[in-house]
mmCIF file of C-alpha atoms in Angstrom:
data_model
loop_
_atom_site.group_PDB
_atom_site.id
_atom_site.type_symbol
_atom_site.label_atom_id
_atom_site.label_comp_id
_atom_site.label_asym_id
_atom_site.label_seq_id
_atom_site.Cartn_x
_atom_site.Cartn_y
_atom_site.Cartn_z
ATOM 1 C CA LEU I 1 -64.225 -143.285 16.638
ATOM 2 C CA ARG I 2 -66.350 -139.849 16.766
ATOM 3 C CA GLY I 3 -65.523 -138.179 19.850
ATOM 4 C CA ALA I 4 -62.454 -140.403 20.556
ATOM 5 C CA ALA I 5 -59.247 -138.985 22.048
ATOM 6 C CA THR I 6 -56.584 -139.119 19.838
ATOM 7 C CA HIS I 7 -52.879 -138.804 19.167
ATOM 8 C CA ILE I 8 -51.484 -136.077 16.740
ATOM 9 C CA LEU I 9 -48.504 -137.272 15.072
ATOM 10 C CA SER I 10 -45.875 -135.764 12.951
ATOM 11 C CA THR I 11 -43.640 -137.836 10.680
ATOM 12 C CA GLY I 12 -41.309 -134.634 9.488
ATOM 13 C CA LYS I 13 -37.363 -134.871 9.084
ATOM 14 C CA LEU I 14 -36.997 -134.154 12.938
ATOM 15 C CA ASP I 15 -34.822 -136.007 15.306
ATOM 16 C CA PRO I 16 -37.572 -137.082 18.250
ATOM 17 C CA LYS I 17 -35.052 -136.688 20.651
ATOM 18 C CA ARG I 18 -33.717 -133.249 19.076
ATOM 19 C CA LEU I 19 -37.705 -132.101 19.054
ATOM 20 C CA LYS I 20 -38.111 -133.179 22.935
ATOM 21 C CA GLY I 21 -35.169 -130.891 23.848
ATOM 22 C CA LYS I 22 -36.811 -128.190 22.217
ATOM 23 C CA LEU I 23 -40.317 -129.029 23.768
ATOM 24 C CA SER I 24 -39.367 -126.609 26.795
ATOM 25 C CA HIS I 25 -38.911 -123.734 24.691
ATOM 26 C CA THR I 26 -41.786 -124.076 22.550
ATOM 27 C CA LEU I 27 -44.477 -124.355 25.209
ATOM 28 C CA ASP I 28 -45.690 -121.511 27.275
ATOM 29 C CA PRO I 29 -43.183 -121.297 29.837
ATOM 30 C CA SER I 30 -45.675 -121.372 32.501
ATOM 31 C CA SER I 31 -47.164 -124.321 31.323
ATOM 32 C CA ASP I 32 -44.682 -126.847 32.987
ATOM 33 C CA GLU I 33 -46.735 -129.403 33.359
ATOM 34 C CA MET I 34 -47.661 -130.148 29.552
ATOM 35 C CA ALA I 35 -44.400 -129.553 29.023
ATOM 36 C CA ARG I 36 -43.388 -132.812 30.845
ATOM 37 C CA TYR I 37 -46.711 -134.231 29.793
ATOM 38 C CA PHE I 38 -45.289 -133.910 25.930
ATOM 39 C CA ARG I 39 -41.213 -135.067 26.850
ATOM 40 C CA THR I 40 -42.650 -138.373 28.089
ATOM 41 C CA GLY I 41 -45.580 -138.929 26.032
ATOM 42 C CA SER I 42 -43.559 -138.526 23.198
ATOM 43 C CA ASP I 43 -41.471 -142.259 23.712
ATOM 44 C CA ARG I 44 -44.889 -144.009 23.765
ATOM 45 C CA LEU I 45 -47.971 -144.392 22.553
ATOM 46 C CA ASP I 46 -50.418 -145.987 24.332
ATOM 47 C CA HIS I 47 -52.955 -146.790 21.515
ATOM 48 C CA LYS I 48 -52.766 -146.010 17.920
ATOM 49 C CA TYR I 49 -56.723 -144.647 18.395
ATOM 50 C CA GLY I 50 -56.535 -143.033 21.085
ATOM 51 C CA GLU I 51 -56.161 -143.285 25.248
ATOM 52 C CA ALA I 52 -55.011 -146.425 26.929
ATOM 53 C CA GLU I 53 -58.373 -146.862 29.216
ATOM 54 C CA ASN I 54 -60.150 -147.123 25.348
ATOM 55 C CA ALA I 55 -57.820 -149.469 23.732
ATOM 56 C CA SER I 56 -60.093 -153.092 24.724
ATOM 57 C CA LYS I 57 -62.812 -151.252 23.329
ATOM 58 C CA LEU I 58 -61.208 -150.533 19.930
ATOM 59 C CA ALA I 59 -58.746 -153.088 18.739
ATOM 60 C CA THR I 60 -56.661 -155.813 20.439
ATOM 61 C CA GLY I 61 -53.469 -157.919 19.639
ATOM 62 C CA ALA I 62 -51.347 -156.915 17.036
ATOM 63 C CA GLU I 63 -52.838 -153.509 16.425
ATOM 64 C CA ARG I 64 -51.559 -152.495 19.489
ATOM 65 C CA LEU I 65 -48.882 -149.711 18.767
ATOM 66 C CA GLU I 66 -46.847 -150.022 22.452
ATOM 67 C CA ARG I 67 -43.993 -147.636 20.616
ATOM 68 C CA LEU I 68 -43.625 -145.058 18.222
ATOM 69 C CA PRO I 69 -41.964 -146.010 14.650
ATOM 70 C CA PRO I 70 -38.361 -144.090 14.586
ATOM 71 C CA GLY I 71 -39.051 -140.547 13.872
ATOM 72 C CA ILE I 72 -42.542 -140.192 15.000
ATOM 73 C CA VAL I 73 -43.231 -137.994 17.634
ATOM 74 C CA ILE I 74 -46.341 -136.671 19.013
ATOM 75 C CA ILE I 75 -47.187 -132.955 18.615
ATOM 76 C CA GLY I 76 -50.575 -132.693 20.202
ATOM 77 C CA LYS I 77 -53.928 -134.352 21.478
ATOM 78 C CA GLY I 78 -57.529 -133.661 19.818
ATOM 79 C CA ILE I 79 -60.868 -135.243 19.876
ATOM 80 C CA MET I 80 -62.189 -136.774 16.641
ATOM 81 C CA GLU I 81 -65.011 -134.924 14.943
ATOM 82 C CA VAL I 82 -66.050 -137.119 12.551
ATOM 83 C CA ASP I 83 -65.605 -140.804 11.946
ATOM 84 C CA ARG I 84 -62.598 -142.356 10.324
ATOM 85 C CA ARG I 85 -64.022 -142.845 7.079
ATOM 86 C CA VAL I 86 -64.704 -139.245 6.679
ATOM 87 C CA ALA I 87 -61.419 -138.190 8.183
ATOM 88 C CA MET I 88 -59.362 -140.214 5.236
ATOM 89 C CA SER I 89 -61.595 -139.352 2.719
ATOM 90 C CA ALA I 90 -63.285 -135.764 3.011
ATOM 91 C CA LYS I 91 -61.251 -132.917 1.305
ATOM 92 C CA GLU I 92 -62.129 -130.536 3.443
ATOM 93 C CA GLY I 93 -63.992 -129.568 6.996
ATOM 94 C CA LEU I 94 -62.758 -130.227 10.919
ATOM 95 C CA GLY I 95 -61.449 -133.677 11.316
ATOM 96 C CA CYS I 96 -59.923 -133.238 14.679
ATOM 97 C CA ARG I 97 -60.443 -130.554 17.510
ATOM 98 C CA VAL I 98 -57.074 -130.057 18.875
ATOM 99 C CA THR I 99 -57.000 -130.053 22.415
ATOM 100 C CA HIS I 100 -53.474 -129.746 23.558
ATOM 101 C CA CYS I 101 -50.362 -128.977 21.455
ATOM 102 C CA VAL I 102 -46.213 -128.349 21.355
ATOM 103 C CA TYR I 103 -46.485 -125.108 19.604
ATOM 104 C CA ARG I 104 -47.652 -121.983 20.645
ATOM 105 C CA ALA I 105 -48.276 -120.367 17.251
ATOM 106 C CA PRO I 106 -52.007 -120.138 16.616
ATOM 107 C CA PRO I 107 -54.066 -121.414 13.270
ATOM 108 C CA LEU I 108 -54.373 -117.986 11.311
ATOM 109 C CA ASN I 109 -57.156 -119.689 9.125
ATOM 110 C CA SER I 110 -59.861 -116.849 7.996
ATOM 111 C CA ILE I 111 -57.575 -114.189 10.363
ATOM 112 C CA LEU I 112 -57.430 -111.047 8.606
ATOM 113 C CA ASP I 113 -59.680 -112.223 5.511
ATOM 114 C CA GLY I 114 -58.923 -109.877 2.388
ATOM 115 C CA LEU I 115 -55.982 -108.593 4.158
ATOM 116 C CA MET I 116 -53.607 -111.182 4.623
ATOM 117 C CA TYR I 117 -52.012 -114.135 2.825
ATOM 118 C CA VAL I 118 -49.668 -116.500 4.805
ATOM 119 C CA GLN I 119 -46.650 -116.780 2.878
ATOM 120 C CA ASN I 120 -43.387 -119.018 3.646
ATOM 121 C CA LEU I 121 -40.221 -116.536 4.282
ATOM 122 C CA PRO I 122 -38.382 -117.870 0.899
ATOM 123 C CA SER I 123 -41.714 -117.321 -0.944
ATOM 124 C CA MET I 124 -41.669 -113.530 0.179
ATOM 125 C CA CYS I 125 -38.349 -113.116 -1.050
ATOM 126 C CA VAL I 126 -39.257 -113.827 -4.447
ATOM 127 C CA PRO I 127 -41.180 -110.692 -5.574
ATOM 128 C CA HIS I 128 -38.772 -108.335 -3.558
ATOM 129 C CA ALA I 129 -35.940 -109.985 -5.660
ATOM 130 C CA LEU I 130 -38.124 -108.896 -8.864
ATOM 131 C CA SER I 131 -38.861 -105.775 -7.413
ATOM 132 C CA PRO I 132 -41.692 -104.726 -9.539
ATOM 133 C CA LYS I 133 -42.570 -101.196 -10.439
ATOM 134 C CA PRO I 134 -46.148 -99.987 -10.673
ATOM 135 C CA GLY I 135 -47.581 -99.648 -14.291
ATOM 136 C CA GLU I 136 -45.247 -102.634 -15.308
ATOM 137 C CA ARG I 137 -46.419 -105.835 -17.164
ATOM 138 C CA ILE I 138 -45.613 -108.835 -15.376
ATOM 139 C CA LEU I 139 -45.796 -112.185 -16.197
ATOM 140 C CA ASP I 140 -46.308 -114.929 -13.499
ATOM 141 C CA MET I 141 -45.719 -118.437 -15.559
ATOM 142 C CA CYS I 142 -46.967 -121.407 -12.851
ATOM 143 C CA SER I 143 -48.769 -119.077 -10.621
ATOM 144 C CA SER I 144 -51.069 -121.341 -8.442
ATOM 145 C CA PRO I 145 -51.616 -121.134 -5.467
ATOM 146 C CA GLY I 146 -51.289 -117.364 -5.982
ATOM 147 C CA GLY I 147 -49.212 -115.977 -3.402
ATOM 148 C CA LYS I 148 -46.059 -114.874 -5.444
ATOM 149 C CA ALA I 149 -48.621 -112.974 -7.997
ATOM 150 C CA THR I 150 -50.528 -111.272 -5.790
ATOM 151 C CA HIS I 151 -47.659 -110.315 -3.593
ATOM 152 C CA THR I 152 -46.132 -108.538 -6.572
ATOM 153 C CA ALA I 153 -49.534 -107.243 -7.293
ATOM 154 C CA ALA I 154 -49.438 -105.636 -3.920
ATOM 155 C CA LEU I 155 -45.835 -104.232 -4.505
ATOM 156 C CA MET I 156 -47.051 -102.570 -7.729
ATOM 157 C CA ASN I 157 -49.881 -100.728 -5.323
ATOM 158 C CA GLY I 158 -52.713 -102.001 -7.747
ATOM 159 C CA GLU I 159 -51.084 -100.346 -11.128
ATOM 160 C CA GLY I 160 -50.328 -102.234 -14.027
ATOM 161 C CA LYS I 161 -50.789 -106.020 -14.673
ATOM 162 C CA VAL I 162 -50.047 -109.197 -13.648
ATOM 163 C CA ILE I 163 -50.757 -112.125 -15.652
ATOM 164 C CA ALA I 164 -50.809 -115.043 -13.353
ATOM 165 C CA LEU I 165 -51.057 -118.474 -15.489
ATOM 166 C CA ASP I 166 -51.766 -122.242 -14.839
ATOM 167 C CA ARG I 167 -52.187 -125.267 -16.538
ATOM 168 C CA THR I 168 -55.600 -126.374 -14.993
ATOM 169 C CA THR I 169 -59.015 -125.191 -14.211
ATOM 170 C CA VAL I 170 -58.488 -125.753 -10.259
ATOM 171 C CA LYS I 171 -55.743 -124.111 -9.902
ATOM 172 C CA VAL I 172 -56.773 -121.247 -11.802
ATOM 173 C CA LYS I 173 -59.766 -120.837 -9.674
ATOM 174 C CA ILE I 174 -57.739 -120.779 -6.658
ATOM 175 C CA VAL I 175 -55.108 -118.139 -7.890
ATOM 176 C CA ARG I 176 -58.389 -116.050 -9.312
ATOM 177 C CA LYS I 177 -60.183 -116.468 -5.641
ATOM 178 C CA TRP I 178 -57.090 -115.001 -3.907
ATOM 179 C CA ALA I 179 -56.710 -112.424 -6.435
ATOM 180 C CA GLU I 180 -60.439 -111.189 -5.604
ATOM 181 C CA ASN I 181 -60.439 -111.878 -2.052
ATOM 182 C CA LEU I 182 -57.546 -109.673 -1.813
ATOM 183 C CA ASN I 183 -59.209 -106.821 -3.870
ATOM 184 C CA LEU I 184 -55.928 -106.694 -6.688
ATOM 185 C CA PRO I 185 -57.640 -105.939 -9.953
ATOM 186 C CA ASN I 186 -54.301 -105.769 -11.759
ATOM 187 C CA VAL I 187 -54.100 -109.799 -11.549
ATOM 188 C CA GLU I 188 -55.597 -111.378 -14.657
ATOM 189 C CA VAL I 189 -55.697 -115.273 -14.467
ATOM 190 C CA LEU I 190 -55.640 -117.351 -17.520
ATOM 191 C CA LYS I 191 -55.112 -121.080 -18.303
ATOM 192 C CA ALA I 192 -52.174 -122.188 -19.829
ATOM 193 C CA ASP I 193 -49.630 -124.255 -21.100
ATOM 194 C CA CYS I 194 -46.957 -122.356 -20.564
ATOM 195 C CA THR I 195 -44.682 -123.950 -22.470
ATOM 196 C CA MET I 196 -46.792 -122.958 -25.387
ATOM 197 C CA LEU I 197 -47.000 -119.340 -24.866
ATOM 198 C CA LEU I 198 -45.352 -117.727 -27.648
ATOM 199 C CA LYS I 199 -47.212 -115.890 -30.106
ATOM 200 C CA GLU I 200 -46.324 -117.424 -33.885
ATOM 201 C CA GLU I 201 -48.779 -115.447 -35.733
ATOM 202 C CA PRO I 202 -50.850 -112.670 -34.694
ATOM 203 C CA CYS I 203 -53.833 -113.673 -32.676
ATOM 204 C CA ASP I 204 -55.795 -112.321 -29.529
ATOM 205 C CA GLU I 205 -54.426 -112.706 -26.163
ATOM 206 C CA GLY I 206 -56.261 -114.765 -23.963
ATOM 207 C CA THR I 207 -59.360 -113.363 -22.086
ATOM 208 C CA THR I 208 -60.737 -114.413 -18.526
ATOM 209 C CA ASN I 209 -63.454 -116.808 -19.595
ATOM 210 C CA THR I 210 -65.127 -118.096 -16.458
ATOM 211 C CA ASP I 211 -65.372 -121.487 -18.354
ATOM 212 C CA GLU I 212 -61.409 -122.500 -18.689
ATOM 213 C CA SER I 213 -62.228 -125.326 -20.502
ATOM 214 C CA ALA I 214 -63.134 -123.417 -22.883
ATOM 215 C CA ALA I 215 -60.816 -120.776 -22.710
ATOM 216 C CA PRO I 216 -57.874 -120.627 -25.584
ATOM 217 C CA GLN I 217 -54.410 -121.029 -25.338
ATOM 218 C CA PRO I 218 -52.870 -117.592 -24.657
ATOM 219 C CA HIS I 219 -50.156 -116.429 -27.051
ATOM 220 C CA PHE I 220 -48.034 -113.458 -26.505
ATOM 221 C CA ASP I 221 -45.378 -111.538 -28.228
ATOM 222 C CA GLU I 222 -41.448 -111.712 -27.510
ATOM 223 C CA GLU I 223 -40.088 -109.562 -25.368
ATOM 224 C CA SER I 224 -43.589 -108.192 -24.228
ATOM 225 C CA PHE I 225 -43.213 -108.275 -20.406
ATOM 226 C CA ASP I 226 -41.287 -105.768 -18.217
ATOM 227 C CA HIS I 227 -40.212 -108.885 -15.654
ATOM 228 C CA ILE I 228 -41.536 -112.575 -14.973
ATOM 229 C CA LEU I 229 -41.683 -114.867 -12.558
ATOM 230 C CA LEU I 230 -40.945 -118.235 -12.861
ATOM 231 C CA ASP I 231 -41.611 -120.881 -10.310
ATOM 232 C CA PRO I 232 -42.181 -124.288 -12.504
ATOM 233 C CA PRO I 233 -43.410 -127.633 -11.695
ATOM 234 C CA CYS I 234 -40.482 -129.408 -9.341
ATOM 235 C CA THR I 235 -39.754 -132.324 -7.388
ATOM 236 C CA ALA I 236 -40.781 -130.573 -4.138
ATOM 237 C CA LEU I 237 -38.086 -132.031 -1.893
ATOM 238 C CA GLY I 238 -38.064 -129.054 -0.135
ATOM 239 C CA LEU I 239 -41.542 -128.899 1.495
ATOM 240 C CA ARG I 240 -42.422 -129.639 5.156
ATOM 241 C CA PRO I 241 -43.981 -131.073 7.052
ATOM 242 C CA ARG I 242 -43.632 -134.363 5.035
ATOM 243 C CA LEU I 243 -45.556 -137.627 5.973
ATOM 244 C CA PHE I 244 -43.431 -139.326 3.027
ATOM 245 C CA ILE I 245 -41.216 -138.556 -0.117
ATOM 246 C CA ASP I 246 -42.552 -140.578 -2.901
ATOM 247 C CA VAL I 247 -40.794 -139.189 -5.907
ATOM 248 C CA PRO I 248 -39.930 -141.510 -8.536
ATOM 249 C CA GLN I 249 -36.636 -141.780 -9.934
ATOM 250 C CA VAL I 250 -37.527 -141.407 -13.590
ATOM 251 C CA LEU I 251 -38.952 -137.796 -12.617
ATOM 252 C CA MET I 252 -36.013 -136.585 -11.027
ATOM 253 C CA GLU I 253 -34.149 -137.298 -14.289
ATOM 254 C CA THR I 254 -36.485 -135.887 -16.698
ATOM 255 C CA MET I 255 -38.030 -132.769 -14.331
ATOM 256 C CA PRO I 256 -35.161 -130.175 -15.237
ATOM 257 C CA TYR I 257 -35.489 -130.636 -18.872
ATOM 258 C CA TYR I 258 -39.055 -129.775 -18.433
ATOM 259 C CA GLN I 259 -38.124 -126.650 -16.108
ATOM 260 C CA ARG I 260 -35.635 -125.395 -19.179
ATOM 261 C CA ARG I 261 -38.342 -125.250 -21.383
ATOM 262 C CA MET I 262 -39.968 -123.086 -19.576
ATOM 263 C CA LEU I 263 -37.010 -120.982 -18.821
ATOM 264 C CA GLN I 264 -36.608 -120.927 -22.636
ATOM 265 C CA VAL I 265 -40.031 -119.440 -23.213
ATOM 266 C CA ALA I 266 -39.809 -117.186 -20.391
ATOM 267 C CA SER I 267 -36.190 -115.747 -21.750
ATOM 268 C CA ARG I 268 -37.747 -114.863 -25.216
ATOM 269 C CA LEU I 269 -40.765 -113.220 -23.491
ATOM 270 C CA LEU I 270 -39.116 -110.641 -21.384
ATOM 271 C CA LYS I 271 -37.849 -107.708 -22.768
ATOM 272 C CA ARG I 272 -34.012 -106.784 -22.897
ATOM 273 C CA GLY I 273 -33.129 -105.324 -19.436
ATOM 274 C CA GLY I 274 -36.087 -107.118 -17.702
ATOM 275 C CA ARG I 275 -35.383 -109.237 -14.634
ATOM 276 C CA LEU I 276 -36.653 -112.759 -14.393
ATOM 277 C CA THR I 277 -36.760 -114.675 -11.250
ATOM 278 C CA TYR I 278 -36.477 -118.595 -11.010
ATOM 279 C CA SER I 279 -37.210 -119.905 -8.050
ATOM 280 C CA THR I 280 -37.956 -124.084 -7.048
ATOM 281 C CA CYS I 281 -39.257 -125.752 -3.606
ATOM 282 C CA THR I 282 -36.802 -128.596 -3.816
ATOM 283 C CA ILE I 283 -33.307 -129.214 -2.740
ATOM 284 C CA ASN I 284 -32.204 -131.082 -5.940
ATOM 285 C CA PRO I 285 -29.146 -129.587 -7.240
ATOM 286 C CA ALA I 286 -30.182 -130.480 -10.899
ATOM 287 C CA GLU I 287 -33.520 -128.639 -10.947
ATOM 288 C CA ASN I 288 -31.816 -125.727 -9.264
ATOM 289 C CA GLU I 289 -27.987 -124.571 -9.642
ATOM 290 C CA GLU I 290 -27.462 -126.870 -12.710
ATOM 291 C CA ASN I 291 -30.624 -124.931 -14.482
ATOM 292 C CA VAL I 292 -29.052 -121.928 -13.717
ATOM 293 C CA ALA I 293 -25.478 -122.781 -15.288
ATOM 294 C CA TYR I 294 -27.762 -123.854 -18.234
ATOM 295 C CA ALA I 295 -29.426 -120.953 -18.492
ATOM 296 C CA LEU I 296 -26.201 -118.659 -18.392
ATOM 297 C CA ALA I 297 -24.807 -121.022 -21.292
ATOM 298 C CA ASN I 298 -27.595 -120.876 -23.417
ATOM 299 C CA LEU I 299 -30.097 -118.088 -22.900
ATOM 300 C CA PRO I 300 -29.162 -114.100 -23.198
ATOM 301 C CA LEU I 301 -29.531 -114.244 -18.982
ATOM 302 C CA ARG I 302 -27.220 -112.774 -17.304
ATOM 303 C CA LEU I 303 -27.213 -113.748 -13.245
ATOM 304 C CA ILE I 304 -27.423 -110.597 -10.539
ATOM 305 C CA PRO I 305 -27.621 -111.405 -6.974
ATOM 306 C CA ALA I 306 -31.142 -112.123 -5.760
ATOM 307 C CA GLU I 307 -31.359 -109.497 -3.010
ATOM 308 C CA PRO I 308 -32.272 -109.318 -0.356
ATOM 309 C CA ILE I 309 -30.026 -112.058 0.451
ATOM 310 C CA VAL I 310 -31.929 -114.104 3.172
ATOM 311 C CA GLY I 311 -30.858 -117.535 2.649
ATOM 312 C CA GLY I 312 -27.097 -119.403 2.234
ATOM 313 C CA PRO I 313 -24.968 -119.640 -1.107
ATOM 314 C CA GLY I 314 -25.698 -122.217 -4.055
ATOM 315 C CA ARG I 315 -24.310 -125.637 -3.367
ATOM 316 C CA ALA I 316 -20.528 -126.143 -4.760
ATOM 317 C CA ASN I 317 -19.542 -128.385 -7.670
ATOM 318 C CA CYS I 318 -22.834 -127.878 -9.297
ATOM 319 C CA GLY I 319 -22.103 -125.707 -11.915
ATOM 320 C CA LEU I 320 -21.752 -122.274 -10.564
ATOM 321 C CA SER I 321 -18.645 -120.574 -9.859
ATOM 322 C CA GLU I 322 -17.551 -118.942 -6.727
ATOM 323 C CA GLU I 323 -19.144 -115.870 -7.697
ATOM 324 C CA ASP I 324 -22.292 -117.064 -8.961
ATOM 325 C CA ARG I 325 -23.273 -119.477 -5.816
ATOM 326 C CA LYS I 326 -23.266 -116.252 -3.809
ATOM 327 C CA LYS I 327 -25.678 -114.391 -6.252
ATOM 328 C CA VAL I 328 -28.122 -117.109 -5.525
ATOM 329 C CA GLN I 329 -30.268 -118.048 -2.601
ATOM 330 C CA ARG I 330 -30.826 -121.474 -1.009
ATOM 331 C CA PHE I 331 -32.714 -122.197 1.618
ATOM 332 C CA GLU I 332 -31.350 -125.692 3.616
ATOM 333 C CA PRO I 333 -34.111 -127.155 6.398
ATOM 334 C CA SER I 334 -30.818 -128.372 8.147
ATOM 335 C CA GLN I 335 -29.477 -124.870 8.185
ATOM 336 C CA VAL I 336 -32.331 -122.617 8.167
ATOM 337 C CA ASP I 337 -35.724 -123.251 9.714
ATOM 338 C CA THR I 338 -37.664 -122.907 6.377
ATOM 339 C CA ASN I 339 -38.857 -124.946 3.780
ATOM 340 C CA GLY I 340 -36.173 -125.979 1.391
ATOM 341 C CA PHE I 341 -36.169 -123.577 -1.411
ATOM 342 C CA PHE I 342 -34.013 -121.955 -4.130
ATOM 343 C CA LEU I 343 -33.833 -118.526 -5.814
ATOM 344 C CA ALA I 344 -31.852 -117.219 -8.615
ATOM 345 C CA LEU I 345 -32.467 -113.563 -10.416
ATOM 346 C CA PHE I 346 -31.381 -113.230 -14.096
ATOM 347 C CA VAL I 347 -31.546 -109.900 -16.369
ATOM 348 C CA LYS I 348 -31.829 -110.290 -19.861
ATOM 349 C CA GLN I 349 -29.209 -109.309 -21.912
#
């Protein structure tokens, strides 16, 4: 199908009728014809492979898709640059060259390379809430892809140390690549299991061995970090856009306990008076407000306002008092046009 015209679809949690009502505001005001095209084209898709005049050449009968399923809208049109096999299997490269799009925002790939890192608004709030100072020693326990670690290092003006950890070799390489690309020598990237960071006996701290599979598990002394970033693995229910949500129930039930293990380790590694950010990209209260309540009840941590406050308060009836709900930030996609996200800020007593 290389060279065939195709529709570009979205299956986000958007009501198609509501989206069509917004298209005239999203498109360039001068392109009235294009606005009309997308408003009418969002109701029908002549053929799932492209234009109606090509339908007889590509498929017939049951393969024709006369109407879009509920929740799917057309967000653009383009020309396929590769065949279907490559488009479905390749991990990188150009699959479709967009010719028409409902969005005005241009792609930012390779723009200001080495000078800019694109982040979502909630993620940008985390390093500012941590408020690191030049010369301090910071730990990012689950750092991939590296946005918060590099942002923190930049706020420190390249002074001090940000130790960025992740569990897999692939993720460690991604973080290291971004640190090098942004010219941040104060970021040290290590492969580590963040539930096993405590130094039980004297041993050397991990090194940046380029052979990640051979690098030893790093260990650290208790109360050896000025501040800590913890954005643990989560059910990621807040990510947008999502083609589908496939989170098994068992993961929903067990993930909060895994995150609590990391909170326990973080509280021991943090110096007294140091700050700890806890953030997730999920909207599941068990991983957010309930974990904050657990930390307040079981760890030497006190909740303080995660300023600057950009998101809304925490959910009610999920373990936090009315006062503490106002200290955390919850980004609900239905209320704020961002990814679903949660942020809490602790100080060690």
